[in-house]
Structure formats: structure tokens, C-alpha cells
PDB file of C-alpha atoms in Angstrom:
ATOM      1  CA  MET A 917      -7.889  24.343   4.589  1.00  0.00           C
ATOM      2  CA  SER A 918      -9.711  21.913   2.330  1.00  0.00           C
ATOM      3  CA  LEU A 919      -8.441  18.517   1.327  1.00  0.00           C
ATOM      4  CA  ASN A 920      -8.258  19.561  -2.333  1.00  0.00           C
ATOM      5  CA  SER A 921      -6.043  22.566  -1.622  1.00  0.00           C
ATOM      6  CA  THR A 922      -3.554  20.466   0.341  1.00  0.00           C
ATOM      7  CA  ALA A 923      -3.575  17.338  -1.823  1.00  0.00           C
ATOM      8  CA  PHE A 924      -3.443  18.952  -5.255  1.00  0.00           C
ATOM      9  CA  SER A 925      -0.642  21.496  -5.051  1.00  0.00           C
ATOM     10  CA  HIS A 926       3.074  21.778  -5.516  1.00  0.00           C
ATOM     11  CA  PRO A 927       4.898  20.235  -2.573  1.00  0.00           C
ATOM     12  CA  PRO A 928       7.451  22.547  -0.913  1.00  0.00           C
ATOM     13  CA  PHE A 929      10.042  19.801  -1.356  1.00  0.00           C
ATOM     14  CA  PHE A 930      10.605  16.200  -2.377  1.00  0.00           C
ATOM     15  CA  LEU A 931      12.545  13.626  -0.388  1.00  0.00           C
ATOM     16  CA  LEU A 932      15.176  11.709  -2.345  1.00  0.00           C
ATOM     17  CA  ILE A 933      15.942   8.431  -0.583  1.00  0.00           C
ATOM     18  CA  GLY A 934      19.058   7.503  -2.585  1.00  0.00           C
ATOM     19  CA  ILE A 935      19.282   3.824  -3.480  1.00  0.00           C
ATOM     20  CA  PRO A 936      16.133   2.024  -2.286  1.00  0.00           C
ATOM     21  CA  GLY A 937      17.026  -1.187  -0.491  1.00  0.00           C
ATOM     22  CA  LEU A 938      20.615  -0.092   0.140  1.00  0.00           C
ATOM     23  CA  GLU A 939      20.016   2.745   2.609  1.00  0.00           C
ATOM     24  CA  LYS A 940      22.430   1.249   5.164  1.00  0.00           C
ATOM     25  CA  GLU A 941      25.162   0.629   2.585  1.00  0.00           C
ATOM     26  CA  GLN A 942      24.910   4.092   0.985  1.00  0.00           C
ATOM     27  CA  PHE A 943      27.479   5.617   3.342  1.00  0.00           C
ATOM     28  CA  TRP A 944      30.184   3.281   1.972  1.00  0.00           C
ATOM     29  CA  ILE A 945      28.946   3.394  -1.629  1.00  0.00           C
ATOM     30  CA  ALA A 946      29.510   7.162  -1.510  1.00  0.00           C
ATOM     31  CA  PHE A 947      33.311   6.780  -1.243  1.00  0.00           C
ATOM     32  CA  PRO A 948      33.909   5.246  -4.710  1.00  0.00           C
ATOM     33  CA  PHE A 949      31.283   7.638  -6.113  1.00  0.00           C
ATOM     34  CA  CYS A 950      33.199  10.583  -4.626  1.00  0.00           C
ATOM     35  CA  ILE A 951      36.507   9.353  -6.073  1.00  0.00           C
ATOM     36  CA  MET A 952      34.907   8.886  -9.495  1.00  0.00           C
ATOM     37  CA  TYR A 953      33.386  12.379  -9.331  1.00  0.00           C
ATOM     38  CA  ALA A 954      36.788  13.891  -8.463  1.00  0.00           C
ATOM     39  CA  ILE A 955      38.381  12.074 -11.428  1.00  0.00           C
ATOM     40  CA  ALA A 956      35.566  13.247 -13.715  1.00  0.00           C
ATOM     41  CA  VAL A 957      35.887  16.901 -12.657  1.00  0.00           C
ATOM     42  CA  LEU A 958      39.703  17.024 -12.776  1.00  0.00           C
ATOM     43  CA  GLY A 959      39.915  15.006 -16.013  1.00  0.00           C
ATOM     44  CA  ASN A 960      37.356  17.042 -17.935  1.00  0.00           C
ATOM     45  CA  ILE A 961      38.657  20.405 -16.713  1.00  0.00           C
ATOM     46  CA  ALA A 962      42.178  19.332 -17.726  1.00  0.00           C
ATOM     47  CA  LEU A 963      40.851  18.264 -21.130  1.00  0.00           C
ATOM     48  CA  LEU A 964      39.153  21.638 -21.660  1.00  0.00           C
ATOM     49  CA  LEU A 965      42.221  23.620 -20.564  1.00  0.00           C
ATOM     50  CA  ILE A 966      44.596  21.606 -22.792  1.00  0.00           C
ATOM     51  CA  ILE A 967      42.341  21.986 -25.855  1.00  0.00           C
ATOM     52  CA  MET A 968      41.856  25.734 -25.275  1.00  0.00           C
ATOM     53  CA  ALA A 969      45.558  26.410 -24.610  1.00  0.00           C
ATOM     54  CA  GLU A 970      47.043  24.424 -27.494  1.00  0.00           C
ATOM     55  CA  PRO A 971      46.480  25.930 -31.001  1.00  0.00           C
ATOM     56  CA  SER A 972      47.382  22.627 -32.715  1.00  0.00           C
ATOM     57  CA  LEU A 973      44.307  21.064 -31.059  1.00  0.00           C
ATOM     58  CA  HIS A 974      41.898  23.595 -32.575  1.00  0.00           C
ATOM     59  CA  GLU A 975      40.509  20.987 -34.959  1.00  0.00           C
ATOM     60  CA  THR A 976      37.082  19.456 -35.536  1.00  0.00           C
ATOM     61  CA  MET A 977      37.600  16.368 -33.378  1.00  0.00           C
ATOM     62  CA  TYR A 978      38.897  18.373 -30.411  1.00  0.00           C
ATOM     63  CA  PHE A 979      36.077  20.934 -30.611  1.00  0.00           C
ATOM     64  CA  PHE A 980      33.626  18.049 -30.260  1.00  0.00           C
ATOM     65  CA  LEU A 981      35.758  16.604 -27.453  1.00  0.00           C
ATOM     66  CA  ALA A 982      35.709  19.968 -25.624  1.00  0.00           C
ATOM     67  CA  MET A 983      31.902  20.053 -25.920  1.00  0.00           C
ATOM     68  CA  LEU A 984      31.768  16.498 -24.563  1.00  0.00           C
ATOM     69  CA  ALA A 985      33.990  17.460 -21.597  1.00  0.00           C
ATOM     70  CA  PHE A 986      31.794  20.500 -20.787  1.00  0.00           C
ATOM     71  CA  THR A 987      28.651  18.349 -21.021  1.00  0.00           C
ATOM     72  CA  ASP A 988      30.160  15.730 -18.701  1.00  0.00           C
ATOM     73  CA  LEU A 989      31.037  18.418 -16.135  1.00  0.00           C
ATOM     74  CA  VAL A 990      27.444  19.700 -16.128  1.00  0.00           C
ATOM     75  CA  LEU A 991      25.945  16.188 -15.958  1.00  0.00           C
ATOM     76  CA  SER A 992      28.094  14.963 -13.065  1.00  0.00           C
ATOM     77  CA  THR A 993      27.889  18.228 -11.103  1.00  0.00           C
ATOM     78  CA  SER A 994      24.091  18.340 -11.485  1.00  0.00           C
ATOM     79  CA  THR A 995      23.769  15.081  -9.579  1.00  0.00           C
ATOM     80  CA  LEU A 996      26.838  13.986  -7.584  1.00  0.00           C
ATOM     81  CA  PRO A 997      27.108  16.744  -4.913  1.00  0.00           C
ATOM     82  CA  LYS A 998      23.456  16.241  -3.914  1.00  0.00           C
ATOM     83  CA  MET A 999      23.821  12.465  -4.153  1.00  0.00           C
ATOM     84  CA  LEU A1000      26.820  12.502  -1.803  1.00  0.00           C
ATOM     85  CA  GLY A1001      24.816  14.688   0.586  1.00  0.00           C
ATOM     86  CA  ILE A1002      22.090  12.030   0.641  1.00  0.00           C
ATOM     87  CA  PHE A1003      24.538   9.150   1.126  1.00  0.00           C
ATOM     88  CA  TRP A1004      26.734  10.767   3.792  1.00  0.00           C
ATOM     89  CA  LEU A1005      24.501  13.320   5.538  1.00  0.00           C
ATOM     90  CA  GLY A1006      21.000  11.982   4.926  1.00  0.00           C
ATOM     91  CA  SER A1007      20.018  15.367   3.407  1.00  0.00           C
ATOM     92  CA  GLY A1008      17.485  14.037   0.932  1.00  0.00           C
ATOM     93  CA  GLU A1009      15.221  17.108   0.866  1.00  0.00           C
ATOM     94  CA  ILE A1010      15.185  19.014  -2.409  1.00  0.00           C
ATOM     95  CA  GLY A1011      12.911  21.969  -3.150  1.00  0.00           C
ATOM     96  CA  PHE A1012      10.260  21.574  -5.839  1.00  0.00           C
ATOM     97  CA  LEU A1013      11.824  24.129  -8.210  1.00  0.00           C
ATOM     98  CA  CYS A1014      15.343  22.838  -7.472  1.00  0.00           C
ATOM     99  CA  CYS A1015      14.110  19.353  -8.381  1.00  0.00           C
ATOM    100  CA  LEU A1016      12.732  20.633 -11.707  1.00  0.00           C
ATOM    101  CA  ALA A1017      16.012  22.471 -12.350  1.00  0.00           C
ATOM    102  CA  GLN A1018      18.018  19.301 -11.666  1.00  0.00           C
ATOM    103  CA  LEU A1019      15.671  17.325 -13.939  1.00  0.00           C
ATOM    104  CA  PHE A1020      16.136  19.956 -16.673  1.00  0.00           C
ATOM    105  CA  PHE A1021      19.938  19.878 -16.532  1.00  0.00           C
ATOM    106  CA  ILE A1022      20.146  16.071 -16.367  1.00  0.00           C
ATOM    107  CA  HIS A1023      17.861  15.406 -19.335  1.00  0.00           C
ATOM    108  CA  THR A1024      19.015  18.391 -21.429  1.00  0.00           C
ATOM    109  CA  PHE A1025      22.687  17.520 -21.149  1.00  0.00           C
ATOM    110  CA  SER A1026      22.039  13.794 -21.578  1.00  0.00           C
ATOM    111  CA  SER A1027      20.474  14.810 -24.893  1.00  0.00           C
ATOM    112  CA  VAL A1028      23.487  17.031 -25.642  1.00  0.00           C
ATOM    113  CA  GLU A1029      25.901  14.172 -24.858  1.00  0.00           C
ATOM    114  CA  SER A1030      24.013  11.890 -27.232  1.00  0.00           C
ATOM    115  CA  GLY A1031      24.079  14.576 -29.920  1.00  0.00           C
ATOM    116  CA  VAL A1032      27.828  15.181 -29.517  1.00  0.00           C
ATOM    117  CA  LEU A1033      28.530  11.430 -29.781  1.00  0.00           C
ATOM    118  CA  MET A1034      26.457  11.366 -32.960  1.00  0.00           C
ATOM    119  CA  ALA A1035      28.388  14.374 -34.351  1.00  0.00           C
ATOM    120  CA  MET A1036      31.697  12.654 -33.480  1.00  0.00           C
ATOM    121  CA  ALA A1037      30.563   9.536 -35.372  1.00  0.00           C
ATOM    122  CA  LEU A1038      29.787  11.769 -38.362  1.00  0.00           C
ATOM    123  CA  ASP A1039      33.255  13.311 -38.020  1.00  0.00           C
ATOM    124  CA  ARG A1040      34.893   9.848 -38.034  1.00  0.00           C
ATOM    125  CA  TYR A1041      32.816   8.837 -41.091  1.00  0.00           C
ATOM    126  CA  ILE A1042      33.897  11.894 -43.106  1.00  0.00           C
ATOM    127  CA  ALA A1043      37.535  11.602 -41.931  1.00  0.00           C
ATOM    128  CA  ILE A1044      37.775   7.952 -43.059  1.00  0.00           C
ATOM    129  CA  CYS A1045      35.403   7.829 -46.034  1.00  0.00           C
ATOM    130  CA  HIS A1046      36.025  11.337 -47.465  1.00  0.00           C
ATOM    131  CA  PRO A1047      39.414  12.392 -46.054  1.00  0.00           C
ATOM    132  CA  LEU A1048      40.194  14.971 -48.769  1.00  0.00           C
ATOM    133  CA  ARG A1049      36.915  16.808 -48.165  1.00  0.00           C
ATOM    134  CA  HIS A1050      36.937  16.585 -44.351  1.00  0.00           C
ATOM    135  CA  SER A1051      38.161  20.120 -43.631  1.00  0.00           C
ATOM    136  CA  SER A1052      35.790  21.673 -46.204  1.00  0.00           C
ATOM    137  CA  ILE A1053      32.709  19.709 -45.056  1.00  0.00           C
ATOM    138  CA  LEU A1054      33.330  20.065 -41.309  1.00  0.00           C
ATOM    139  CA  SER A1055      34.739  23.584 -41.169  1.00  0.00           C
ATOM    140  CA  VAL A1056      34.855  25.475 -37.855  1.00  0.00           C
ATOM    141  CA  PRO A1057      31.566  27.374 -38.546  1.00  0.00           C
ATOM    142  CA  VAL A1058      29.838  24.056 -39.378  1.00  0.00           C
ATOM    143  CA  VAL A1059      31.139  22.461 -36.152  1.00  0.00           C
ATOM    144  CA  VAL A1060      29.978  25.456 -34.067  1.00  0.00           C
ATOM    145  CA  ALA A1061      26.573  25.318 -35.784  1.00  0.00           C
ATOM    146  CA  LEU A1062      26.297  21.556 -35.100  1.00  0.00           C
ATOM    147  CA  GLU A1063      27.177  21.997 -31.413  1.00  0.00           C
ATOM    148  CA  SER A1064      24.709  24.889 -31.088  1.00  0.00           C
ATOM    149  CA  LEU A1065      21.997  22.822 -32.776  1.00  0.00           C
ATOM    150  CA  VAL A1066      22.592  19.910 -30.376  1.00  0.00           C
ATOM    151  CA  LEU A1067      22.346  22.251 -27.365  1.00  0.00           C
ATOM    152  CA  VAL A1068      19.209  24.014 -28.652  1.00  0.00           C
ATOM    153  CA  ARG A1069      17.599  20.631 -29.432  1.00  0.00           C
ATOM    154  CA  GLY A1070      18.135  19.507 -25.827  1.00  0.00           C
ATOM    155  CA  VAL A1071      16.729  22.722 -24.340  1.00  0.00           C
ATOM    156  CA  LEU A1072      13.673  22.801 -26.632  1.00  0.00           C
ATOM    157  CA  LEU A1073      12.803  19.123 -26.141  1.00  0.00           C
ATOM    158  CA  VAL A1074      13.313  18.962 -22.358  1.00  0.00           C
ATOM    159  CA  SER A1075      11.760  22.311 -21.354  1.00  0.00           C
ATOM    160  CA  PRO A1076       8.164  21.081 -21.972  1.00  0.00           C
ATOM    161  CA  LEU A1077       8.799  18.159 -19.559  1.00  0.00           C
ATOM    162  CA  CYS A1078       9.460  20.686 -16.784  1.00  0.00           C
ATOM    163  CA  PHE A1079       6.502  22.909 -17.727  1.00  0.00           C
ATOM    164  CA  LEU A1080       4.154  19.907 -17.795  1.00  0.00           C
ATOM    165  CA  LEU A1081       5.311  18.793 -14.329  1.00  0.00           C
ATOM    166  CA  HIS A1082       5.010  22.345 -12.986  1.00  0.00           C
ATOM    167  CA  ARG A1083       1.321  22.373 -13.955  1.00  0.00           C
ATOM    168  CA  MET A1084       0.593  18.959 -12.437  1.00  0.00           C
ATOM    169  CA  PRO A1085      -1.080  18.359  -9.037  1.00  0.00           C
ATOM    170  CA  PHE A1086       0.949  16.275  -6.587  1.00  0.00           C
ATOM    171  CA  CYS A1087      -0.393  14.051  -3.824  1.00  0.00           C
ATOM    172  CA  GLU A1088       0.762  14.017  -0.230  1.00  0.00           C
ATOM    173  CA  HIS A1089       3.363  11.314  -0.984  1.00  0.00           C
ATOM    174  CA  HIS A1090       6.534  13.281  -1.809  1.00  0.00           C
ATOM    175  CA  VAL A1091       9.178  10.543  -1.514  1.00  0.00           C
ATOM    176  CA  ILE A1092      11.194   9.902  -4.694  1.00  0.00           C
ATOM    177  CA  SER A1093      12.697   6.397  -4.815  1.00  0.00           C
ATOM    178  CA  HIS A1094      15.788   7.634  -6.585  1.00  0.00           C
ATOM    179  CA  SER A1095      19.104   9.428  -6.004  1.00  0.00           C
ATOM    180  CA  TYR A1096      18.166  12.401  -8.205  1.00  0.00           C
ATOM    181  CA  CYS A1097      15.122  13.997  -9.836  1.00  0.00           C
ATOM    182  CA  GLU A1098      14.601  11.818 -12.888  1.00  0.00           C
ATOM    183  CA  HIS A1099      11.541  12.561 -15.032  1.00  0.00           C
ATOM    184  CA  MET A1100       9.638   9.291 -14.653  1.00  0.00           C
ATOM    185  CA  ALA A1101      10.479   9.060 -10.939  1.00  0.00           C
ATOM    186  CA  VAL A1102       8.818  12.460 -10.399  1.00  0.00           C
ATOM    187  CA  VAL A1103       5.883  11.655 -12.704  1.00  0.00           C
ATOM    188  CA  LYS A1104       5.020   8.693 -10.447  1.00  0.00           C
ATOM    189  CA  LEU A1105       4.169  11.159  -7.645  1.00  0.00           C
ATOM    190  CA  VAL A1106       1.600  13.067  -9.719  1.00  0.00           C
ATOM    191  CA  CYS A1107      -2.028  12.896  -8.578  1.00  0.00           C
ATOM    192  CA  GLY A1108      -3.732  12.973 -11.945  1.00  0.00           C
ATOM    193  CA  ASP A1109      -3.623  11.860 -15.556  1.00  0.00           C
ATOM    194  CA  THR A1110       0.026  11.542 -16.596  1.00  0.00           C
ATOM    195  CA  ARG A1111      -0.525  10.194 -20.102  1.00  0.00           C
ATOM    196  CA  VAL A1112       0.704  13.414 -21.751  1.00  0.00           C
ATOM    197  CA  ASN A1113       3.884  13.352 -19.635  1.00  0.00           C
ATOM    198  CA  VAL A1114       4.566   9.699 -20.425  1.00  0.00           C
ATOM    199  CA  ILE A1115       3.833  10.029 -24.156  1.00  0.00           C
ATOM    200  CA  TYR A1116       5.918  13.184 -24.496  1.00  0.00           C
ATOM    201  CA  GLY A1117       8.771  11.552 -22.521  1.00  0.00           C
ATOM    202  CA  LEU A1118       8.711   8.590 -24.929  1.00  0.00           C
ATOM    203  CA  PHE A1119       8.652  11.013 -27.872  1.00  0.00           C
ATOM    204  CA  VAL A1120      11.748  12.855 -26.570  1.00  0.00           C
ATOM    205  CA  ALA A1121      13.597   9.583 -25.933  1.00  0.00           C
ATOM    206  CA  PHE A1122      12.746   8.335 -29.434  1.00  0.00           C
ATOM    207  CA  ILE A1123      13.785  11.608 -31.104  1.00  0.00           C
ATOM    208  CA  VAL A1124      17.066  11.845 -29.191  1.00  0.00           C
ATOM    209  CA  LEU A1125      18.272   8.296 -28.517  1.00  0.00           C
ATOM    210  CA  GLY A1126      16.532   6.742 -31.522  1.00  0.00           C
ATOM    211  CA  SER A1127      17.701   9.191 -34.189  1.00  0.00           C
ATOM    212  CA  ASP A1128      21.227   9.539 -32.767  1.00  0.00           C
ATOM    213  CA  MET A1129      21.748   5.786 -32.458  1.00  0.00           C
ATOM    214  CA  ILE A1130      20.483   5.244 -36.026  1.00  0.00           C
ATOM    215  CA  LEU A1131      22.883   7.895 -37.394  1.00  0.00           C
ATOM    216  CA  ILE A1132      25.789   6.447 -35.357  1.00  0.00           C
ATOM    217  CA  SER A1133      24.989   2.930 -36.625  1.00  0.00           C
ATOM    218  CA  VAL A1134      24.796   4.112 -40.250  1.00  0.00           C
ATOM    219  CA  SER A1135      28.089   6.041 -39.892  1.00  0.00           C
ATOM    220  CA  TYR A1136      29.938   3.035 -38.501  1.00  0.00           C
ATOM    221  CA  THR A1137      28.412   0.663 -41.066  1.00  0.00           C
ATOM    222  CA  MET A1138      29.742   2.923 -43.832  1.00  0.00           C
ATOM    223  CA  ILE A1139      33.126   3.161 -42.076  1.00  0.00           C
ATOM    224  CA  LEU A1140      33.293  -0.643 -41.775  1.00  0.00           C
ATOM    225  CA  ARG A1141      32.534  -1.100 -45.479  1.00  0.00           C
ATOM    226  CA  VAL A1142      35.294   1.342 -46.483  1.00  0.00           C
ATOM    227  CA  VAL A1143      37.864  -0.054 -44.032  1.00  0.00           C
ATOM    228  CA  MET A1144      37.294  -3.671 -45.098  1.00  0.00           C
ATOM    229  CA  ARG A1145      38.079  -2.686 -48.693  1.00  0.00           C
ATOM    230  CA  LEU A1146      41.542  -1.412 -47.729  1.00  0.00           C
ATOM    231  CA  SER A1147      44.272  -3.661 -49.106  1.00  0.00           C
ATOM    232  CA  SER A1148      46.767  -3.072 -46.312  1.00  0.00           C
ATOM    233  CA  ALA A1149      46.201  -4.775 -42.940  1.00  0.00           C
ATOM    234  CA  GLU A1150      48.166  -1.947 -41.309  1.00  0.00           C
ATOM    235  CA  ALA A1151      45.845   0.658 -42.853  1.00  0.00           C
ATOM    236  CA  ARG A1152      42.797  -1.275 -41.646  1.00  0.00           C
ATOM    237  CA  LEU A1153      44.230  -1.488 -38.123  1.00  0.00           C
ATOM    238  CA  LYS A1154      44.988   2.243 -38.075  1.00  0.00           C
ATOM    239  CA  ALA A1155      41.445   3.085 -39.248  1.00  0.00           C
ATOM    240  CA  PHE A1156      39.899   0.821 -36.600  1.00  0.00           C
ATOM    241  CA  SER A1157      42.186   2.303 -33.952  1.00  0.00           C
ATOM    242  CA  THR A1158      40.967   5.841 -34.636  1.00  0.00           C
ATOM    243  CA  CYS A1159      37.387   4.705 -33.987  1.00  0.00           C
ATOM    244  CA  ALA A1160      38.036   2.407 -30.999  1.00  0.00           C
ATOM    245  CA  SER A1161      37.980   5.140 -28.339  1.00  0.00           C
ATOM    246  CA  HIS A1162      34.736   6.570 -29.705  1.00  0.00           C
ATOM    247  CA  VAL A1163      33.058   3.140 -29.745  1.00  0.00           C
ATOM    248  CA  CYS A1164      34.053   2.577 -26.079  1.00  0.00           C
ATOM    249  CA  VAL A1165      32.519   5.918 -25.087  1.00  0.00           C
ATOM    250  CA  ILE A1166      29.346   5.199 -27.105  1.00  0.00           C
ATOM    251  CA  LEU A1167      28.843   1.848 -25.349  1.00  0.00           C
ATOM    252  CA  ALA A1168      29.518   3.353 -21.902  1.00  0.00           C
ATOM    253  CA  PHE A1169      26.807   5.964 -22.524  1.00  0.00           C
ATOM    254  CA  TYR A1170      24.081   4.141 -24.458  1.00  0.00           C
ATOM    255  CA  VAL A1171      24.033   0.722 -22.729  1.00  0.00           C
ATOM    256  CA  PRO A1172      23.141   2.056 -19.225  1.00  0.00           C
ATOM    257  CA  ALA A1173      20.970   4.802 -20.783  1.00  0.00           C
ATOM    258  CA  LEU A1174      18.819   2.242 -22.597  1.00  0.00           C
ATOM    259  CA  PHE A1175      18.737  -0.039 -19.539  1.00  0.00           C
ATOM    260  CA  THR A1176      17.508   2.843 -17.336  1.00  0.00           C
ATOM    261  CA  PHE A1177      14.944   4.039 -19.891  1.00  0.00           C
ATOM    262  CA  LEU A1178      13.498   0.574 -20.549  1.00  0.00           C
ATOM    263  CA  THR A1179      13.482  -0.419 -16.851  1.00  0.00           C
ATOM    264  CA  HIS A1180      11.357   2.607 -15.921  1.00  0.00           C
ATOM    265  CA  ARG A1181       8.667   1.568 -18.390  1.00  0.00           C
ATOM    266  CA  PHE A1182       8.887  -2.191 -18.822  1.00  0.00           C
ATOM    267  CA  GLY A1183      11.364  -3.677 -16.345  1.00  0.00           C
ATOM    268  CA  HIS A1184       9.186  -3.881 -13.235  1.00  0.00           C
ATOM    269  CA  SER A1185      10.821  -7.186 -12.317  1.00  0.00           C
ATOM    270  CA  ILE A1186      14.273  -5.524 -12.085  1.00  0.00           C
ATOM    271  CA  PRO A1187      15.183  -5.021  -8.372  1.00  0.00           C
ATOM    272  CA  PRO A1188      15.123  -1.284  -7.462  1.00  0.00           C
ATOM    273  CA  PRO A1189      18.726  -1.279  -6.124  1.00  0.00           C
ATOM    274  CA  VAL A1190      20.003  -2.591  -9.478  1.00  0.00           C
ATOM    275  CA  HIS A1191      17.953  -0.073 -11.456  1.00  0.00           C
ATOM    276  CA  ILE A1192      19.012   2.941  -9.387  1.00  0.00           C
ATOM    277  CA  MET A1193      22.684   1.896  -9.225  1.00  0.00           C
ATOM    278  CA  VAL A1194      22.799   1.634 -13.037  1.00  0.00           C
ATOM    279  CA  ALA A1195      20.973   4.995 -13.310  1.00  0.00           C
ATOM    280  CA  ASN A1196      23.615   6.571 -11.030  1.00  0.00           C
ATOM    281  CA  LEU A1197      26.519   5.042 -12.933  1.00  0.00           C
ATOM    282  CA  TYR A1198      24.951   6.151 -16.235  1.00  0.00           C
ATOM    283  CA  LEU A1199      25.582   9.785 -15.222  1.00  0.00           C
ATOM    284  CA  LEU A1200      28.995   9.089 -13.668  1.00  0.00           C
ATOM    285  CA  VAL A1201      30.876   6.489 -15.742  1.00  0.00           C
ATOM    286  CA  PRO A1202      30.959   8.419 -19.091  1.00  0.00           C
ATOM    287  CA  PRO A1203      32.327  11.635 -17.451  1.00  0.00           C
ATOM    288  CA  VAL A1204      35.050   9.520 -15.778  1.00  0.00           C
ATOM    289  CA  LEU A1205      35.774   7.414 -18.850  1.00  0.00           C
ATOM    290  CA  ASN A1206      35.828  10.079 -21.575  1.00  0.00           C
ATOM    291  CA  PRO A1207      38.968  12.035 -20.516  1.00  0.00           C
ATOM    292  CA  ILE A1208      40.818   8.778 -19.707  1.00  0.00           C
ATOM    293  CA  VAL A1209      39.938   7.068 -22.995  1.00  0.00           C
ATOM    294  CA  TYR A1210      40.609  10.096 -25.194  1.00  0.00           C
ATOM    295  CA  GLY A1211      43.667  11.189 -23.201  1.00  0.00           C
ATOM    296  CA  VAL A1212      45.311   7.769 -23.535  1.00  0.00           C
ATOM    297  CA  ARG A1213      44.252   6.912 -27.093  1.00  0.00           C
ATOM    298  CA  THR A1214      44.666  10.360 -28.700  1.00  0.00           C
ATOM    299  CA  LYS A1215      48.371  10.936 -29.396  1.00  0.00           C
ATOM    300  CA  LYS A1216      48.143  14.729 -29.719  1.00  0.00           C
ATOM    301  CA  LEU A1217      46.423  15.046 -26.332  1.00  0.00           C
ATOM    302  CA  TRP A1218      48.794  12.579 -24.689  1.00  0.00           C
ATOM    303  CA  ASP A1219      51.794  14.500 -26.042  1.00  0.00           C
ATOM    304  CA  ARG A1220      50.472  17.699 -24.412  1.00  0.00           C
ATOM    305  CA  VAL A1221      49.976  15.928 -21.057  1.00  0.00           C
ATOM    306  CA  VAL A1222      53.473  14.399 -20.915  1.00  0.00           C
TER     307      VAL A1222
END
């Protein structure tokens, strides 16, 4: 067999090493990760069941919240079981196609999560700035169409990343210095010109994170302007309170997302253990936080729980 046929082909598997630099500590790190995953799964399933079972919760905000809970379940389940296998059992091998599938689910549903957060910001803007027109603007068909659009956007934008990687030649080095198959981590193993992959990855990140963050910022700027004009301090406090839970969730998602994205491309001085730990928490903290934040701060949901 020639060198070319062995060097430039799809590897049968990749080897995920977990958290580079913390291989000995991974066994113990897995315990809090496992607890957080259990909370995320139970919390989001409970959220979905409560929203589906209770007719009074069949409103715009709760439809978006149900979509967020489903997205969080997919995101955490796409990564955590395999991650725990690496940390506890040392089973870092992942088949080439399984790696692409994991990459697809992670990036597609990260895009969906961003889109749902943007739609929820739009919902808060209309509810506060145009309360009398809220139900007519964001009717159930419009909400379903928005959620479908967000899902289709994720699938259409991320699918080419997987197709591009599938066509790429890989060298003999198949070790991924990560806990899961992240796009740029896999691209680094390609034996060839990766400019198209990198440029398209930047394009997807700009379209998703950039546009969603701009729309969220505009929505909350408009909300702030309207709220500050309210004459009653109590009314201002109530308006801010309705947005507080959403702002917490936005920060928990976008801060580590931006850190991970920028570190891959520009933060070469960031220690690998810090980068990978933040990347792991980026896919775990929002699924844990969302049901807790919304369950505690949303009176209708809390009333159904107690």
C-alpha cells in the first residue's frame, strides 16, 4: 500500500483525549460533570412535560421555552455521555462518521439555541413595547414558523461543514485535543488546504452569533428606552424582572461561546486546559441553568411545580 493511500484517507476513528493537561484529574472532574448532566436532563424533561401537560402554559413564551429545553437536551446528550466515558473509562475512540455526526449535532443545536434566545428577546420586546399587539404579532403559527426557521437555518448552515470535512484528506495523526468533536479541533488534523473550512466556519459564526447578538442587543436597547420612560418605579421594576431571567441565560450561553470561538482562532496564549474546560462548560452550564432560572423566576411554571 502506497504512502499516499494511507496518509490521505479517512481515518477509521479519532482519539479524543479529554482535557489536555488534566488527564490525571479527569476522573474526579467527571463527578461534578455527571451531576450537572443529570440535573440538565431531569430539569429540561420536567420543563417539557409541564409545558405540554398544562393548557395555561400554551403561550408564546412557553413555546420558546419548550424549544430551548429540547435543544438543551440534544446539546448535552450529544457530548456528555461520551465525555464521561473518556474521563472514567479512557474510551476516547470515536468513529469518523460518529465524530462528524457529533459535530453536526453540537454546532446545529448551538445555532438553534442562539436563534431561540434571539426569538425570546423579540418576544420580550413585543410584550413590553407593544403589549396590546403581542398576541396578534406573535400568534401560534408565527411562533411555530420562527422555531422551524431557526432549526432549518442551523441544519442548512452546519451541513456543509460536515460535507467539507468528509471530502478532506487526513494525516496519520488522529488525536483530537478536545473532549468532543468540535469543528476547528477536527480541521487541525486535515492534511491539506483548510482555508475553505476556516472561512466557511467564520461565515457561519458571523451569520449565527453576529446576527443574533445584534438583534438581541437592539431588542433590549428598545426595551430599556421604553422602561426608563415609565413613571412608576414599581412598573419599571416589574418590566426589568420579566427580562432578568432571559438576560442571565443569554450571558451564560454567549460569554463562553465567544470565548471558545475566539480562543480557537486568536487565543493561542490561552492554556489548553482553560480553553477546553470553558468549551465543556459552554455545552453544559446553559442546559443546567435554563430550567432552574425559568422554573424559579417564572411564576406560572413555579405554581405548576409546587
